[in-house]
Each structure stands twice: as structure tokens, then as C-alpha cells.
PDB file of C-alpha atoms in Angstrom:
ATOM      1  CA  MET Y   1     -82.390 -20.689  52.549  1.00  0.00           C
ATOM      2  CA  LYS Y   2     -79.203 -21.693  50.866  1.00  0.00           C
ATOM      3  CA  ASN Y   3     -76.093 -20.963  52.796  1.00  0.00           C
ATOM      4  CA  SER Y   4     -73.537 -20.390  50.032  1.00  0.00           C
ATOM      5  CA  ASP Y   5     -72.254 -17.245  48.427  1.00  0.00           C
ATOM      6  CA  SER Y   6     -73.556 -17.037  44.857  1.00  0.00           C
ATOM      7  CA  PHE Y   7     -74.887 -14.641  42.245  1.00  0.00           C
ATOM      8  CA  ALA Y   8     -78.139 -14.604  40.432  1.00  0.00           C
ATOM      9  CA  LYS Y   9     -78.211 -12.552  37.264  1.00  0.00           C
ATOM     10  CA  GLY Y  10     -80.977 -10.870  35.328  1.00  0.00           C
ATOM     11  CA  ALA Y  11     -81.923 -12.196  31.921  1.00  0.00           C
ATOM     12  CA  ASP Y  12     -80.200 -10.684  28.931  1.00  0.00           C
ATOM     13  CA  SER Y  13     -83.374 -10.286  26.910  1.00  0.00           C
ATOM     14  CA  PRO Y  14     -86.388  -9.756  29.176  1.00  0.00           C
ATOM     15  CA  SER Y  15     -89.976 -10.166  27.790  1.00  0.00           C
ATOM     16  CA  GLY Y  16     -93.504  -9.578  29.011  1.00  0.00           C
ATOM     17  CA  ASP Y  17     -93.773  -7.706  32.281  1.00  0.00           C
ATOM     18  CA  SER Y  18     -89.929  -7.667  32.331  1.00  0.00           C
ATOM     19  CA  ALA Y  19     -89.833  -5.819  29.117  1.00  0.00           C
ATOM     20  CA  ARG Y  20     -91.805  -2.980  30.596  1.00  0.00           C
ATOM     21  CA  GLY Y  21     -89.282  -2.741  33.370  1.00  0.00           C
ATOM     22  CA  SER Y  22     -86.512  -2.825  30.755  1.00  0.00           C
ATOM     23  CA  ASP Y  23     -88.145   0.260  29.090  1.00  0.00           C
ATOM     24  CA  SER Y  24     -87.655   2.074  32.366  1.00  0.00           C
ATOM     25  CA  ALA Y  25     -84.132   0.809  32.753  1.00  0.00           C
ATOM     26  CA  ARG Y  26     -82.869   2.087  29.374  1.00  0.00           C
ATOM     27  CA  GLY Y  27     -81.576   5.245  30.980  1.00  0.00           C
ATOM     28  CA  ILE Y  28     -79.485   3.373  33.628  1.00  0.00           C
ATOM     29  CA  PRO Y  29     -75.904   4.262  32.848  1.00  0.00           C
ATOM     30  CA  PHE Y  30     -74.122   1.426  34.718  1.00  0.00           C
ATOM     31  CA  GLU Y  31     -72.210  -1.630  33.509  1.00  0.00           C
ATOM     32  CA  ARG Y  32     -72.887  -3.454  36.793  1.00  0.00           C
ATOM     33  CA  VAL Y  33     -75.803  -3.259  39.248  1.00  0.00           C
ATOM     34  CA  VAL Y  34     -75.158  -5.363  42.409  1.00  0.00           C
ATOM     35  CA  ILE Y  35     -78.172  -6.165  44.577  1.00  0.00           C
ATOM     36  CA  LEU Y  36     -77.587  -7.092  48.274  1.00  0.00           C
ATOM     37  CA  HIS Y  37     -80.479  -8.650  50.305  1.00  0.00           C
ATOM     38  CA  GLY Y  38     -81.035  -8.250  54.003  1.00  0.00           C
ATOM     39  CA  TYR Y  39     -81.622 -10.454  57.013  1.00  0.00           C
ATOM     40  CA  GLY Y  40     -83.417 -13.787  56.303  1.00  0.00           C
ATOM     41  CA  ALA Y  41     -83.623 -13.196  52.596  1.00  0.00           C
ATOM     42  CA  ALA Y  42     -82.244 -14.528  49.331  1.00  0.00           C
ATOM     43  CA  PRO Y  43     -82.048 -13.309  45.666  1.00  0.00           C
ATOM     44  CA  ALA Y  44     -85.411 -14.969  44.885  1.00  0.00           C
ATOM     45  CA  ASP Y  45     -87.263 -12.904  47.541  1.00  0.00           C
ATOM     46  CA  HIS Y  46     -89.239  -9.722  47.636  1.00  0.00           C
ATOM     47  CA  TRP Y  47     -88.583  -7.345  44.707  1.00  0.00           C
ATOM     48  CA  PHE Y  48     -85.159  -8.602  43.817  1.00  0.00           C
ATOM     49  CA  PRO Y  49     -86.307 -10.870  40.922  1.00  0.00           C
ATOM     50  CA  TRP Y  50     -88.344  -7.985  39.463  1.00  0.00           C
ATOM     51  CA  LEU Y  51     -85.246  -5.766  39.581  1.00  0.00           C
ATOM     52  CA  MET Y  52     -83.096  -8.442  37.969  1.00  0.00           C
ATOM     53  CA  ARG Y  53     -85.642  -8.790  35.146  1.00  0.00           C
ATOM     54  CA  ALA Y  54     -85.906  -5.004  34.756  1.00  0.00           C
ATOM     55  CA  VAL Y  55     -82.153  -4.427  34.607  1.00  0.00           C
ATOM     56  CA  PRO Y  56     -80.526  -6.982  32.331  1.00  0.00           C
ATOM     57  CA  GLY Y  57     -77.229  -8.168  33.751  1.00  0.00           C
ATOM     58  CA  ALA Y  58     -77.985  -7.042  37.342  1.00  0.00           C
ATOM     59  CA  GLU Y  59     -76.428  -9.368  39.891  1.00  0.00           C
ATOM     60  CA  ALA Y  60     -78.164 -10.374  43.136  1.00  0.00           C
ATOM     61  CA  VAL Y  61     -75.722 -11.734  45.759  1.00  0.00           C
ATOM     62  CA  GLU Y  62     -76.694 -14.565  48.053  1.00  0.00           C
ATOM     63  CA  LEU Y  63     -74.971 -13.694  51.340  1.00  0.00           C
ATOM     64  CA  PRO Y  64     -74.059 -16.462  53.722  1.00  0.00           C
ATOM     65  CA  LEU Y  65     -76.283 -17.750  56.502  1.00  0.00           C
ATOM     66  CA  PRO Y  66     -79.018 -15.066  56.024  1.00  0.00           C
ATOM     67  CA  GLN Y  67     -81.024 -16.387  59.023  1.00  0.00           C
ATOM     68  CA  SER Y  68     -78.088 -15.901  61.295  1.00  0.00           C
ATOM     69  CA  PRO Y  69     -75.866 -13.295  59.689  1.00  0.00           C
ATOM     70  CA  GLU Y  70     -72.246 -12.919  60.835  1.00  0.00           C
ATOM     71  CA  ALA Y  71     -70.721  -9.476  60.270  1.00  0.00           C
ATOM     72  CA  ALA Y  72     -67.294 -10.758  59.225  1.00  0.00           C
ATOM     73  CA  SER Y  73     -68.587 -13.089  56.511  1.00  0.00           C
ATOM     74  CA  TRP Y  74     -71.223 -10.641  55.230  1.00  0.00           C
ATOM     75  CA  ILE Y  75     -68.723  -7.793  54.973  1.00  0.00           C
ATOM     76  CA  LEU Y  76     -66.172 -10.017  53.196  1.00  0.00           C
ATOM     77  CA  SER Y  77     -68.796 -11.330  50.722  1.00  0.00           C
ATOM     78  CA  THR Y  78     -70.126  -7.917  50.125  1.00  0.00           C
ATOM     79  CA  THR Y  79     -66.605  -6.509  49.478  1.00  0.00           C
ATOM     80  CA  ASP Y  80     -65.920  -9.280  46.950  1.00  0.00           C
ATOM     81  CA  ALA Y  81     -69.311  -8.700  45.261  1.00  0.00           C
ATOM     82  CA  ILE Y  82     -68.932  -4.958  44.849  1.00  0.00           C
ATOM     83  CA  GLY Y  83     -65.245  -5.202  43.660  1.00  0.00           C
ATOM     84  CA  PRO Y  84     -63.038  -2.137  42.937  1.00  0.00           C
ATOM     85  CA  LEU Y  85     -64.966   1.057  43.273  1.00  0.00           C
ATOM     86  CA  SER Y  86     -66.072   2.403  39.913  1.00  0.00           C
ATOM     87  CA  ARG Y  87     -68.485   5.025  38.569  1.00  0.00           C
ATOM     88  CA  LYS Y  88     -69.708   2.278  36.303  1.00  0.00           C
ATOM     89  CA  THR Y  89     -71.028   0.223  39.207  1.00  0.00           C
ATOM     90  CA  ALA Y  90     -74.216   0.773  41.194  1.00  0.00           C
ATOM     91  CA  VAL Y  91     -75.175  -0.995  44.471  1.00  0.00           C
ATOM     92  CA  VAL Y  92     -78.823  -1.583  45.534  1.00  0.00           C
ATOM     93  CA  THR Y  93     -79.308  -2.757  49.095  1.00  0.00           C
ATOM     94  CA  HIS Y  94     -82.185  -3.810  51.315  1.00  0.00           C
ATOM     95  CA  SER Y  95     -82.188  -3.400  55.113  1.00  0.00           C
ATOM     96  CA  LEU Y  96     -79.152  -5.068  56.647  1.00  0.00           C
ATOM     97  CA  GLY Y  97     -77.542  -5.289  53.265  1.00  0.00           C
ATOM     98  CA  GLY Y  98     -77.066  -1.536  53.413  1.00  0.00           C
ATOM     99  CA  LEU Y  99     -75.070  -1.669  56.598  1.00  0.00           C
ATOM    100  CA  ALA Y 100     -72.955  -4.523  55.253  1.00  0.00           C
ATOM    101  CA  ALA Y 101     -72.361  -2.484  52.138  1.00  0.00           C
ATOM    102  CA  LEU Y 102     -71.154   0.575  54.086  1.00  0.00           C
ATOM    103  CA  ARG Y 103     -68.574  -1.623  55.885  1.00  0.00           C
ATOM    104  CA  ALA Y 104     -67.443  -3.138  52.608  1.00  0.00           C
ATOM    105  CA  ILE Y 105     -67.174   0.267  50.912  1.00  0.00           C
ATOM    106  CA  GLN Y 106     -64.977   1.459  53.788  1.00  0.00           C
ATOM    107  CA  ARG Y 107     -62.705  -1.545  53.137  1.00  0.00           C
ATOM    108  CA  LEU Y 108     -62.684  -0.850  49.354  1.00  0.00           C
ATOM    109  CA  VAL Y 109     -61.749   2.792  49.980  1.00  0.00           C
ATOM    110  CA  ARG Y 110     -58.819   1.726  52.119  1.00  0.00           C
ATOM    111  CA  ARG Y 111     -57.761  -0.831  49.502  1.00  0.00           C
ATOM    112  CA  GLY Y 112     -58.004   1.726  46.719  1.00  0.00           C
ATOM    113  CA  ALA Y 113     -55.933   4.212  48.761  1.00  0.00           C
ATOM    114  CA  ALA Y 114     -53.247   1.568  49.314  1.00  0.00           C
ATOM    115  CA  HIS Y 115     -53.117   0.815  45.556  1.00  0.00           C
ATOM    116  CA  ALA Y 116     -52.919   4.550  44.827  1.00  0.00           C
ATOM    117  CA  ARG Y 117     -49.958   4.990  47.178  1.00  0.00           C
ATOM    118  CA  ALA Y 118     -48.266   1.988  45.579  1.00  0.00           C
ATOM    119  CA  ARG Y 119     -48.576   3.744  42.203  1.00  0.00           C
ATOM    120  CA  GLY Y 120     -47.171   6.978  43.740  1.00  0.00           C
ATOM    121  CA  CYS Y 121     -50.483   8.783  43.725  1.00  0.00           C
ATOM    122  CA  ALA Y 122     -51.259  11.111  46.700  1.00  0.00           C
ATOM    123  CA  SER Y 123     -54.900  10.043  46.970  1.00  0.00           C
ATOM    124  CA  CYS Y 124     -57.557   7.727  45.609  1.00  0.00           C
ATOM    125  CA  ASP Y 125     -60.453   9.453  43.971  1.00  0.00           C
ATOM    126  CA  ALA Y 126     -62.440   6.277  43.050  1.00  0.00           C
ATOM    127  CA  GLN Y 127     -66.180   6.614  43.450  1.00  0.00           C
ATOM    128  CA  LEU Y 128     -69.227   4.285  43.329  1.00  0.00           C
ATOM    129  CA  GLY Y 129     -71.574   5.363  40.550  1.00  0.00           C
ATOM    130  CA  ALA Y 130     -74.711   5.002  42.620  1.00  0.00           C
ATOM    131  CA  PHE Y 131     -75.796   3.649  46.000  1.00  0.00           C
ATOM    132  CA  VAL Y 132     -79.496   2.982  46.563  1.00  0.00           C
ATOM    133  CA  ALA Y 133     -80.351   1.788  50.072  1.00  0.00           C
ATOM    134  CA  VAL Y 134     -83.913   0.597  50.757  1.00  0.00           C
ATOM    135  CA  ALA Y 135     -85.129   0.530  54.375  1.00  0.00           C
ATOM    136  CA  PRO Y 136     -81.527   1.042  55.642  1.00  0.00           C
ATOM    137  CA  PHE Y 137     -80.167   1.497  59.125  1.00  0.00           C
ATOM    138  CA  ALA Y 138     -76.732   1.729  60.751  1.00  0.00           C
ATOM    139  CA  CYS Y 139     -77.636   1.807  64.436  1.00  0.00           C
ATOM    140  CA  GLU Y 140     -79.165  -0.285  67.130  1.00  0.00           C
ATOM    141  CA  LEU Y 141     -82.734  -1.327  66.435  1.00  0.00           C
ATOM    142  CA  PRO Y 142     -85.694  -1.688  68.787  1.00  0.00           C
ATOM    143  CA  LEU Y 143     -86.819  -5.264  69.519  1.00  0.00           C
ATOM    144  CA  ALA Y 144     -89.222  -6.505  66.953  1.00  0.00           C
ATOM    145  CA  GLY Y 145     -91.273  -9.030  69.022  1.00  0.00           C
ATOM    146  CA  ASP Y 146     -90.013 -11.895  66.827  1.00  0.00           C
ATOM    147  CA  ASP Y 147     -87.694 -14.399  68.599  1.00  0.00           C
ATOM    148  CA  ASP Y 148     -85.367 -14.887  65.707  1.00  0.00           C
ATOM    149  CA  VAL Y 149     -85.142 -11.247  64.690  1.00  0.00           C
ATOM    150  CA  ASP Y 150     -84.704 -10.159  68.329  1.00  0.00           C
ATOM    151  CA  ARG Y 151     -81.943 -12.701  68.773  1.00  0.00           C
ATOM    152  CA  PHE Y 152     -80.094 -11.211  65.891  1.00  0.00           C
ATOM    153  CA  ILE Y 153     -80.615  -7.637  67.142  1.00  0.00           C
ATOM    154  CA  LEU Y 154     -79.261  -8.558  70.560  1.00  0.00           C
ATOM    155  CA  SER Y 155     -76.385 -10.926  69.678  1.00  0.00           C
ATOM    156  CA  GLN Y 156     -75.179 -10.310  66.068  1.00  0.00           C
ATOM    157  CA  LEU Y 157     -76.148  -6.777  65.059  1.00  0.00           C
ATOM    158  CA  PRO Y 158     -73.537  -5.243  67.476  1.00  0.00           C
ATOM    159  CA  ASP Y 159     -70.740  -6.885  65.421  1.00  0.00           C
ATOM    160  CA  PHE Y 160     -71.945  -4.949  62.330  1.00  0.00           C
ATOM    161  CA  LEU Y 161     -71.769  -1.794  64.449  1.00  0.00           C
ATOM    162  CA  SER Y 162     -68.441  -2.462  66.058  1.00  0.00           C
ATOM    163  CA  LYS Y 163     -66.891   0.371  64.053  1.00  0.00           C
ATOM    164  CA  ASN Y 164     -68.287   3.562  62.653  1.00  0.00           C
ATOM    165  CA  PRO Y 165     -69.735   2.259  59.448  1.00  0.00           C
ATOM    166  CA  PHE Y 166     -69.988   5.460  57.461  1.00  0.00           C
ATOM    167  CA  PRO Y 167     -67.414   6.195  54.700  1.00  0.00           C
ATOM    168  CA  ASN Y 168     -66.787   9.649  53.441  1.00  0.00           C
ATOM    169  CA  PRO Y 169     -69.872  10.638  51.490  1.00  0.00           C
ATOM    170  CA  ARG Y 170     -67.683  11.778  48.606  1.00  0.00           C
ATOM    171  CA  VAL Y 171     -67.150   8.128  47.650  1.00  0.00           C
ATOM    172  CA  PHE Y 172     -70.749   8.125  46.362  1.00  0.00           C
ATOM    173  CA  ALA Y 173     -71.309   9.847  43.066  1.00  0.00           C
ATOM    174  CA  ARG Y 174     -75.057   9.551  43.829  1.00  0.00           C
ATOM    175  CA  ALA Y 175     -76.856   8.194  46.857  1.00  0.00           C
ATOM    176  CA  THR Y 176     -80.560   7.563  47.460  1.00  0.00           C
ATOM    177  CA  VAL Y 177     -82.349   6.227  50.506  1.00  0.00           C
ATOM    178  CA  ILE Y 178     -85.855   4.756  49.940  1.00  0.00           C
ATOM    179  CA  ARG Y 179     -87.904   4.312  53.116  1.00  0.00           C
ATOM    180  CA  SER Y 180     -91.508   3.643  54.027  1.00  0.00           C
ATOM    181  CA  ASP Y 181     -93.694   5.710  56.304  1.00  0.00           C
ATOM    182  CA  ASP Y 182     -94.815   2.608  58.269  1.00  0.00           C
ATOM    183  CA  ASP Y 183     -91.759   0.361  58.587  1.00  0.00           C
ATOM    184  CA  PRO Y 184     -92.321  -1.972  61.572  1.00  0.00           C
ATOM    185  CA  PHE Y 185     -88.630  -2.817  61.957  1.00  0.00           C
ATOM    186  CA  VAL Y 186     -86.630   0.241  61.104  1.00  0.00           C
ATOM    187  CA  PRO Y 187     -87.620   3.599  62.662  1.00  0.00           C
ATOM    188  CA  ALA Y 188     -87.942   6.490  60.204  1.00  0.00           C
ATOM    189  CA  GLY Y 189     -85.282   8.309  62.147  1.00  0.00           C
ATOM    190  CA  SER Y 190     -82.801   5.517  61.584  1.00  0.00           C
ATOM    191  CA  SER Y 191     -83.171   5.693  57.846  1.00  0.00           C
ATOM    192  CA  ALA Y 192     -83.048   9.465  57.939  1.00  0.00           C
ATOM    193  CA  GLU Y 193     -79.785   9.454  59.817  1.00  0.00           C
ATOM    194  CA  PHE Y 194     -78.405   6.928  57.374  1.00  0.00           C
ATOM    195  CA  ALA Y 195     -79.333   9.263  54.514  1.00  0.00           C
ATOM    196  CA  GLU Y 196     -77.835  12.293  56.184  1.00  0.00           C
ATOM    197  CA  ARG Y 197     -74.529  10.608  56.939  1.00  0.00           C
ATOM    198  CA  ILE Y 198     -73.974   9.541  53.330  1.00  0.00           C
ATOM    199  CA  GLY Y 199     -75.376  12.713  51.708  1.00  0.00           C
ATOM    200  CA  ALA Y 200     -78.308  10.914  50.133  1.00  0.00           C
ATOM    201  CA  ARG Y 201     -81.588  12.197  48.948  1.00  0.00           C
ATOM    202  CA  THR Y 202     -84.632  10.410  50.452  1.00  0.00           C
ATOM    203  CA  LEU Y 203     -87.724   8.916  48.714  1.00  0.00           C
ATOM    204  CA  THR Y 204     -90.611   7.990  50.983  1.00  0.00           C
ATOM    205  CA  VAL Y 205     -92.988   5.274  49.784  1.00  0.00           C
ATOM    206  CA  HIS Y 206     -96.419   5.243  51.507  1.00  0.00           C
ATOM    207  CA  GLY Y 207     -97.557   2.055  53.175  1.00  0.00           C
ATOM    208  CA  ALA Y 208     -94.659  -0.171  52.005  1.00  0.00           C
ATOM    209  CA  GLY Y 209     -93.791  -1.600  55.425  1.00  0.00           C
ATOM    210  CA  HIS Y 210     -90.312  -3.048  55.371  1.00  0.00           C
ATOM    211  CA  PHE Y 211     -90.502  -3.511  51.533  1.00  0.00           C
ATOM    212  CA  LEU Y 212     -91.088  -7.270  51.890  1.00  0.00           C
ATOM    213  CA  ALA Y 213     -93.107  -9.542  49.643  1.00  0.00           C
ATOM    214  CA  SER Y 214     -95.407 -10.049  52.669  1.00  0.00           C
ATOM    215  CA  ASP Y 215     -95.948  -6.286  52.660  1.00  0.00           C
ATOM    216  CA  GLY Y 216     -97.096  -6.552  49.034  1.00  0.00           C
ATOM    217  CA  VAL Y 217     -93.845  -5.164  47.606  1.00  0.00           C
ATOM    218  CA  THR Y 218     -92.691  -7.318  44.719  1.00  0.00           C
ATOM    219  CA  GLU Y 219     -91.884  -4.382  42.440  1.00  0.00           C
ATOM    220  CA  LEU Y 220     -90.134  -1.195  43.430  1.00  0.00           C
ATOM    221  CA  PRO Y 221     -89.937   1.284  40.559  1.00  0.00           C
ATOM    222  CA  GLU Y 222     -88.449   3.931  42.868  1.00  0.00           C
ATOM    223  CA  VAL Y 223     -85.225   1.890  42.541  1.00  0.00           C
ATOM    224  CA  LEU Y 224     -85.198   2.305  38.792  1.00  0.00           C
ATOM    225  CA  GLU Y 225     -85.918   5.980  39.217  1.00  0.00           C
ATOM    226  CA  ALA Y 226     -82.931   6.313  41.542  1.00  0.00           C
ATOM    227  CA  LEU Y 227     -80.658   4.406  39.181  1.00  0.00           C
ATOM    228  CA  SER Y 228     -81.834   6.338  36.115  1.00  0.00           C
ATOM    229  CA  ALA Y 229     -81.348   9.681  37.842  1.00  0.00           C
ATOM    230  CA  ALA Y 230     -77.776   8.883  38.663  1.00  0.00           C
TER     231      ALA Y 230
END
């Protein structure tokens, strides 16, 4: 895995299989779609390349040290990647990326409120156009039986959870949680709580595991559905 922050972008003119995805993406009303991976991943993994092909101009962020994520650097990188909250921006996350995004959005809400006060406005009404969280969680996880994953759960996940991560759900113009019915890492109840706390609708995909390429998930049309419905 590369250890630098960077962006990978979708092609401007997809063809072949990508063109079929582009047909589905024509109704997506956003100028920016930011994709945030999870633990141990990179923009080239799982269903992220497919989504970048399907949504021209979509940006996949490479978060630092994905095999040993540090909350501070992930939250900072995610904040920079999302940028000022806008209804013209959508954020798509996978697993730990969803938790980092919540913390980043909290920071962006505070930043927006400070700017609003500086302009003499009583409040900041900025919203994110859409938030799509795949296999999300914002709580402690059971041990997975994998040494590296368990080390992260025990030693680094608590830093991501050091503060209540949930922003006011009104910051999301639209929110969707996509979960599997057989996720071996994230209990169904954890994703359900995540959805409830942000006011999201939930889509359940049968037999998708943790939505990894090793689970056979290299395309995820439910994400396009969620973005198009926004």
C-alpha cells in the first residue's frame, strides 16, 4: 500500500463496461463525488475503480497508512478531501472511512459556523448533498480473529471513537447506509445504529460480506442508486 495522501479520478469519457455504469450515473446531480476507503485498502481496491469508471470525475482518496490508520491523520485528510460542505458534493465511504468522514464533517460544520459568524450570520445552513456509507460503524467492534485487524481494533479504533462522532443529521441532505446480511467484521446492529443516528435509509445486500473484492464485490450498483436518488 502507498502511504501518501492522493486522489485517483474517474475517466472523463468511459467506454465498454464503464459506459454501462455511466448510463446509470446520468441522473447523479453532483459536481463532486468523493470516495473514502477503509482499513487496509486503497483507491485501486474492491469496487472503488468500478465506481470511478461509472461516475466520471469521481475522486477516490488514498488515506495515509491504511494498514495502521491513525485517527488524527485520517480525519485531517478526510476533512481536506471533502472540503467546504456543499449540496453539490456527495461522499461515498466504506467501513472505517465512514467513521472518519463523520468526524471530518463535524469539523467542517464547526468551520462553516465560524465563517458564518464572521460574516455576521446567525447560523450555518450548509449541507452535504449526499452521504452513502457502505458497511459503516461508529462503535467498538468485536475481535475479528485476524492479528492485524484485532491490533487495530484494540489499539487504534478507540482514537476514532474518542468523541461522539455523529453530527446533527440535518447536515445531510440525503443519507444512505448500505449493509450486508453476512458481514463478518461489522455486526448488523452497528450499521443499523449508524443509519439511525444520521437519519439514513438502509439498503441490505444479500451475501455481500464486508463488500470486499475477496467477497466477490467489485461492482456495487446500490451506490449509484443511492446517488441517483439524492
